[in-house]
């Protein structure tokens, strides 16, 4: 059976490649999806998802419990605020990698704390969109038979 990796993206990441290229670069989420798809061996698929709404992200995490072998998530600003997303991720049993395009530790102090890191099996920050590919590679390593 095909194993599906969920790539979940939080608020404002629909603007990726369209605003603030100095911080987030010029590539779009479609580019991220194409780069990640190119890494998938036979038997794997991915679902690229983005929402500006916390509840929608939580619903997708719940869906992942049945439908995904692993989650790569850039929760955007919810990283720093959302106990609800942390609770949802704690109910997911597969591997979960947290990714940030920018190096959050080089930015404002409110970005230094992540609720999601309390659940994440790995945390990537500051590699630009290449971080998504590193995260997918890690999920593949952890889920290959
Ligand atoms: O560095 C990251 O990936 C962040 O998760 C991005 C969030 C920010 O709140 C986190 O602290 C770090 C913001 C996402 C906003 O994305 C945009 C992309 C392009 C243009 C404008 C916003």
mmCIF file of C-alpha atoms and ligand atoms in Angstrom:
data_model
loop_
_atom_site.group_PDB
_atom_site.id
_atom_site.type_symbol
_atom_site.label_atom_id
_atom_site.label_comp_id
_atom_site.label_asym_id
_atom_site.label_seq_id
_atom_site.Cartn_x
_atom_site.Cartn_y
_atom_site.Cartn_z
ATOM 1 C CA UNK A 1 0.000 0.000 0.000
ATOM 2 C CA UNK A 2 1.182 3.525 -0.822
ATOM 3 C CA UNK A 3 2.676 5.437 2.091
ATOM 4 C CA UNK A 4 1.693 9.100 2.157
ATOM 5 C CA UNK A 5 3.696 11.907 3.763
ATOM 6 C CA UNK A 6 1.677 14.959 4.804
ATOM 7 C CA UNK A 7 3.435 18.326 4.310
ATOM 8 C CA UNK A 8 1.474 20.752 6.459
ATOM 9 C CA UNK A 9 1.968 24.504 6.252
ATOM 10 C CA UNK A 10 0.505 27.121 8.550
ATOM 11 C CA UNK A 11 -0.583 30.729 8.231
ATOM 12 C CA UNK A 12 0.814 33.056 5.585
ATOM 13 C CA UNK A 13 2.929 30.388 3.914
ATOM 14 C CA UNK A 14 0.660 30.701 0.858
ATOM 15 C CA UNK A 15 2.640 33.932 0.314
ATOM 16 C CA UNK A 16 5.916 32.032 -0.015
ATOM 17 C CA UNK A 17 7.861 33.318 -3.031
ATOM 18 C CA UNK A 18 5.523 36.276 -3.375
ATOM 19 C CA UNK A 19 6.508 38.547 -0.420
ATOM 20 C CA UNK A 20 9.585 39.094 1.812
ATOM 21 C CA UNK A 21 12.060 37.217 -0.419
ATOM 22 C CA UNK A 22 14.915 38.503 1.786
ATOM 23 C CA UNK A 23 13.676 36.245 4.615
ATOM 24 C CA UNK A 24 11.786 33.444 2.867
ATOM 25 C CA UNK A 25 13.326 33.292 -0.637
ATOM 26 C CA UNK A 26 11.740 33.334 -4.090
ATOM 27 C CA UNK A 27 10.430 29.778 -4.332
ATOM 28 C CA UNK A 28 6.729 29.024 -3.896
ATOM 29 C CA UNK A 29 5.006 26.148 -2.107
ATOM 30 C CA UNK A 30 4.471 24.592 -5.566
ATOM 31 C CA UNK A 31 8.260 24.590 -6.007
ATOM 32 C CA UNK A 32 8.651 22.996 -2.557
ATOM 33 C CA UNK A 33 6.146 20.293 -3.520
ATOM 34 C CA UNK A 34 7.948 19.550 -6.804
ATOM 35 C CA UNK A 35 11.341 19.330 -5.048
ATOM 36 C CA UNK A 36 9.963 16.962 -2.415
ATOM 37 C CA UNK A 37 8.082 14.809 -4.930
ATOM 38 C CA UNK A 38 11.335 14.270 -6.827
ATOM 39 C CA UNK A 39 12.736 12.510 -3.737
ATOM 40 C CA UNK A 40 9.967 9.948 -3.374
ATOM 41 C CA UNK A 41 10.795 6.327 -4.111
ATOM 42 C CA UNK A 42 8.167 3.992 -5.509
ATOM 43 C CA UNK A 43 5.451 3.259 -2.979
ATOM 44 C CA UNK A 44 5.387 6.788 -1.526
ATOM 45 C CA UNK A 45 3.187 9.806 -2.192
ATOM 46 C CA UNK A 46 2.820 13.208 -0.537
ATOM 47 C CA UNK A 47 0.043 15.662 0.180
ATOM 48 C CA UNK A 48 1.029 19.338 0.251
ATOM 49 C CA UNK A 49 -1.438 21.292 2.413
ATOM 50 C CA UNK A 50 -1.572 24.897 3.590
ATOM 51 C CA UNK A 51 -4.100 26.739 5.719
ATOM 52 C CA UNK A 52 -4.328 30.051 7.505
ATOM 53 C CA UNK A 53 -6.721 28.470 10.042
ATOM 54 C CA UNK A 54 -5.648 26.609 13.174
ATOM 55 C CA UNK A 55 -8.722 24.328 13.213
ATOM 56 C CA UNK A 56 -8.143 23.225 9.629
ATOM 57 C CA UNK A 57 -4.530 22.320 10.435
ATOM 58 C CA UNK A 58 -5.733 20.319 13.445
ATOM 59 C CA UNK A 59 -8.309 18.491 11.288
ATOM 60 C CA UNK A 60 -5.566 17.528 8.824
ATOM 61 C CA UNK A 61 -3.361 16.255 11.679
ATOM 62 C CA UNK A 62 -6.298 14.100 12.841
ATOM 63 C CA UNK A 63 -6.742 12.835 9.267
ATOM 64 C CA UNK A 64 -3.030 11.985 9.178
ATOM 65 C CA UNK A 65 -3.568 9.458 12.001
ATOM 66 C CA UNK A 66 -5.189 7.137 9.442
ATOM 67 C CA UNK A 67 -3.803 8.460 6.148
ATOM 68 C CA UNK A 68 -0.134 9.404 6.651
ATOM 69 C CA UNK A 69 3.059 7.496 7.460
ATOM 70 C CA UNK A 70 4.721 10.727 8.616
ATOM 71 C CA UNK A 71 4.225 14.476 8.904
ATOM 72 C CA UNK A 72 6.502 17.344 7.870
ATOM 73 C CA UNK A 73 5.083 20.532 9.337
ATOM 74 C CA UNK A 74 5.910 24.215 9.133
ATOM 75 C CA UNK A 75 3.314 25.545 11.554
ATOM 76 C CA UNK A 76 4.227 29.176 10.811
ATOM 77 C CA UNK A 77 3.460 31.516 13.700
ATOM 78 C CA UNK A 78 1.315 28.812 15.380
ATOM 79 C CA UNK A 79 4.667 27.213 16.257
ATOM 80 C CA UNK A 80 5.034 29.785 18.996
ATOM 81 C CA UNK A 81 1.442 29.937 20.237
ATOM 82 C CA UNK A 82 -0.547 26.755 19.667
ATOM 83 C CA UNK A 83 -0.981 24.201 22.446
ATOM 84 C CA UNK A 84 -3.918 22.885 20.367
ATOM 85 C CA UNK A 85 -1.632 21.929 17.468
ATOM 86 C CA UNK A 86 0.796 20.324 19.938
ATOM 87 C CA UNK A 87 -2.084 18.288 21.421
ATOM 88 C CA UNK A 88 -3.171 17.135 17.952
ATOM 89 C CA UNK A 89 0.390 16.132 17.015
ATOM 90 C CA UNK A 90 0.720 14.191 20.270
ATOM 91 C CA UNK A 91 -2.146 11.990 19.045
ATOM 92 C CA UNK A 92 -0.264 11.157 15.817
ATOM 93 C CA UNK A 93 1.892 8.056 16.185
ATOM 94 C CA UNK A 94 4.254 8.262 13.191
ATOM 95 C CA UNK A 95 7.387 10.385 12.778
ATOM 96 C CA UNK A 96 6.944 14.151 12.688
ATOM 97 C CA UNK A 97 9.557 16.698 11.610
ATOM 98 C CA UNK A 98 9.175 20.437 12.330
ATOM 99 C CA UNK A 99 10.631 22.738 9.725
ATOM 100 C CA UNK A 100 11.229 26.485 9.537
ATOM 101 C CA UNK A 101 12.530 28.198 6.438
ATOM 102 C CA UNK A 102 14.251 30.958 8.390
ATOM 103 C CA UNK A 103 16.583 30.521 11.339
ATOM 104 C CA UNK A 104 14.063 31.369 14.033
ATOM 105 C CA UNK A 105 16.862 31.519 16.646
ATOM 106 C CA UNK A 106 18.468 34.463 14.820
ATOM 107 C CA UNK A 107 15.175 36.387 14.890
ATOM 108 C CA UNK A 108 12.928 37.955 17.570
ATOM 109 C CA UNK A 109 12.950 36.193 20.960
ATOM 110 C CA UNK A 110 9.228 35.292 20.661
ATOM 111 C CA UNK A 111 10.217 32.967 17.788
ATOM 112 C CA UNK A 112 12.729 31.070 19.963
ATOM 113 C CA UNK A 113 10.119 28.980 21.747
ATOM 114 C CA UNK A 114 8.207 26.243 19.913
ATOM 115 C CA UNK A 115 5.347 24.229 21.401
ATOM 116 C CA UNK A 116 5.605 21.869 18.421
ATOM 117 C CA UNK A 117 9.224 20.981 19.279
ATOM 118 C CA UNK A 118 7.925 19.201 22.388
ATOM 119 C CA UNK A 119 6.512 16.575 19.982
ATOM 120 C CA UNK A 120 8.805 16.775 16.951
ATOM 121 C CA UNK A 121 11.228 13.922 16.251
ATOM 122 C CA UNK A 122 13.470 16.426 14.469
ATOM 123 C CA UNK A 123 13.633 20.201 14.041
ATOM 124 C CA UNK A 124 15.068 22.008 11.026
ATOM 125 C CA UNK A 125 15.532 25.788 10.831
ATOM 126 C CA UNK A 126 17.385 28.174 8.560
ATOM 127 C CA UNK A 127 18.030 25.902 5.560
ATOM 128 C CA UNK A 128 15.543 27.803 3.401
ATOM 129 C CA UNK A 129 13.146 25.589 1.466
ATOM 130 C CA UNK A 130 15.837 22.869 1.328
ATOM 131 C CA UNK A 131 14.722 22.125 4.879
ATOM 132 C CA UNK A 132 11.543 20.525 3.519
ATOM 133 C CA UNK A 133 13.608 18.105 1.433
ATOM 134 C CA UNK A 134 15.794 17.216 4.431
ATOM 135 C CA UNK A 135 12.647 16.583 6.453
ATOM 136 C CA UNK A 136 11.119 14.334 3.759
ATOM 137 C CA UNK A 137 14.405 12.378 3.544
ATOM 138 C CA UNK A 138 14.264 11.834 7.291
ATOM 139 C CA UNK A 139 10.656 10.586 7.139
ATOM 140 C CA UNK A 140 11.689 8.179 4.361
ATOM 141 C CA UNK A 141 14.545 6.862 6.514
ATOM 142 C CA UNK A 142 12.233 6.351 9.459
ATOM 143 C CA UNK A 143 9.398 4.667 7.514
ATOM 144 C CA UNK A 144 11.138 2.474 4.914
ATOM 145 C CA UNK A 145 10.571 -1.246 5.402
HETATM 146 O O1 LIG B 1 10.761 30.431 9.152
HETATM 147 C C1 LIG B 1 9.662 29.876 9.076
HETATM 148 O O2 LIG B 1 9.399 28.992 8.248
HETATM 149 C C2 LIG B 1 8.511 30.343 9.978
HETATM 150 O O3 LIG B 1 7.784 29.195 10.393
HETATM 151 C C3 LIG B 1 7.653 31.245 9.121
HETATM 152 C C4 LIG B 1 6.521 31.924 9.899
HETATM 153 C C5 LIG B 1 7.043 32.582 11.154
HETATM 154 O O4 LIG B 1 5.962 33.104 11.919
HETATM 155 C C6 LIG B 1 7.851 31.617 12.019
HETATM 156 O O5 LIG B 1 8.324 32.304 13.143
HETATM 157 C C7 LIG B 1 9.012 31.060 11.219
HETATM 158 C C8 LIG B 1 5.868 32.986 9.017
HETATM 159 C C9 LIG B 1 5.358 32.469 7.728
HETATM 160 C C10 LIG B 1 5.121 33.630 6.838
HETATM 161 O O6 LIG B 1 5.424 33.233 5.541
HETATM 162 C C11 LIG B 1 5.580 34.215 4.599
HETATM 163 C C12 LIG B 1 6.205 33.841 3.445
HETATM 164 C C13 LIG B 1 6.422 34.769 2.477
HETATM 165 C C14 LIG B 1 5.977 36.053 2.635
HETATM 166 C C15 LIG B 1 5.335 36.429 3.810
HETATM 167 C C16 LIG B 1 5.121 35.500 4.802
#
